[in-house]
Amino acid sequence: MSRRNILEVIEDIQKLLTKEKELSVKAISEKIGSQWETTIKALEFMKKINLVKEKQGKQTYKVERLFRLR
């Protein structure tokens, strides 16, 4: 698998979140075919520039992070 540019990952996340209402980091990374570390970095950047909004989901051993577009 070739490396993808972080901007391509951000574009894919934005396209996905326009179709879906709210998704977890794991669901986003699986649907766009990216590693979860890269997905988290992209989502943190998008959160910093106010493109996405984050809320906490259910809590098991780790708190689930849910993201949606603003």
Tab-separated table of C-alpha atoms in Angstrom:
chain	number	residue	atom	x	y	z
A	1	MET	CA	0.000	0.000	0.000
A	2	SER	CA	1.368	3.386	-0.928
A	3	ARG	CA	1.570	6.328	1.401
A	4	ARG	CA	-1.232	8.846	1.230
A	5	ASN	CA	-0.891	12.547	1.693
A	6	ILE	CA	-2.470	13.878	4.895
A	7	LEU	CA	-4.518	16.303	2.800
A	8	GLU	CA	-6.043	13.384	0.908
A	9	VAL	CA	-6.971	11.782	4.215
A	10	ILE	CA	-8.604	15.032	5.378
A	11	GLU	CA	-10.572	15.293	2.117
A	12	ASP	CA	-11.750	11.689	2.468
A	13	ILE	CA	-12.843	12.311	6.060
A	14	GLN	CA	-14.759	15.422	5.026
A	15	LYS	CA	-16.542	13.556	2.207
A	16	LEU	CA	-17.395	10.691	4.556
A	17	LEU	CA	-18.742	12.931	7.312
A	18	THR	CA	-20.980	14.802	4.866
A	19	LYS	CA	-22.704	11.475	4.136
A	20	GLU	CA	-22.721	10.126	7.704
A	21	LYS	CA	-23.992	11.974	10.761
A	22	GLU	CA	-21.448	10.978	13.381
A	23	LEU	CA	-18.668	8.380	13.395
A	24	SER	CA	-15.984	7.092	15.723
A	25	VAL	CA	-12.272	7.210	14.918
A	26	LYS	CA	-12.240	3.471	14.252
A	27	ALA	CA	-15.216	3.620	11.881
A	28	ILE	CA	-13.709	6.561	9.983
A	29	SER	CA	-10.326	4.892	9.613
A	30	GLU	CA	-11.890	1.635	8.402
A	31	LYS	CA	-14.138	3.349	5.863
A	32	ILE	CA	-11.400	5.525	4.326
A	33	GLY	CA	-8.750	2.803	4.520
A	34	SER	CA	-6.273	4.685	6.675
A	35	GLN	CA	-4.432	3.834	9.863
A	36	TRP	CA	-6.090	5.092	13.024
A	37	GLU	CA	-3.025	7.136	14.033
A	38	THR	CA	-3.211	9.086	10.782
A	39	THR	CA	-6.956	9.470	11.163
A	40	ILE	CA	-6.560	10.888	14.672
A	41	LYS	CA	-3.939	13.382	13.477
A	42	ALA	CA	-6.201	14.521	10.648
A	43	LEU	CA	-9.227	14.814	12.948
A	44	GLU	CA	-7.249	16.795	15.542
A	45	PHE	CA	-6.163	19.216	12.814
A	46	MET	CA	-9.733	19.503	11.518
A	47	LYS	CA	-10.910	20.154	15.091
A	48	LYS	CA	-8.293	22.872	15.522
A	49	ILE	CA	-9.541	24.762	12.448
A	50	ASN	CA	-13.203	24.218	13.450
A	51	LEU	CA	-14.235	21.813	10.683
A	52	VAL	CA	-15.365	19.022	12.992
A	53	LYS	CA	-16.881	18.782	16.437
A	54	GLU	CA	-16.019	16.058	18.938
A	55	LYS	CA	-18.111	14.456	21.648
A	56	GLN	CA	-17.615	11.482	23.905
A	57	GLY	CA	-19.400	8.247	23.151
A	58	LYS	CA	-19.850	5.252	25.399
A	59	GLN	CA	-17.076	4.459	27.833
A	60	THR	CA	-15.664	0.959	28.137
A	61	TYR	CA	-11.996	0.641	29.006
A	62	LYS	CA	-11.349	3.690	26.833
A	63	VAL	CA	-13.630	6.615	26.005
A	64	GLU	CA	-15.021	6.489	22.471
A	65	ARG	CA	-14.465	9.686	20.476
A	66	LEU	CA	-17.235	10.640	18.039
A	67	PHE	CA	-16.758	13.257	15.339
A	68	ARG	CA	-19.165	15.157	13.085
A	69	LEU	CA	-18.960	18.159	10.792
A	70	ARG	CA	-19.877	21.581	12.129
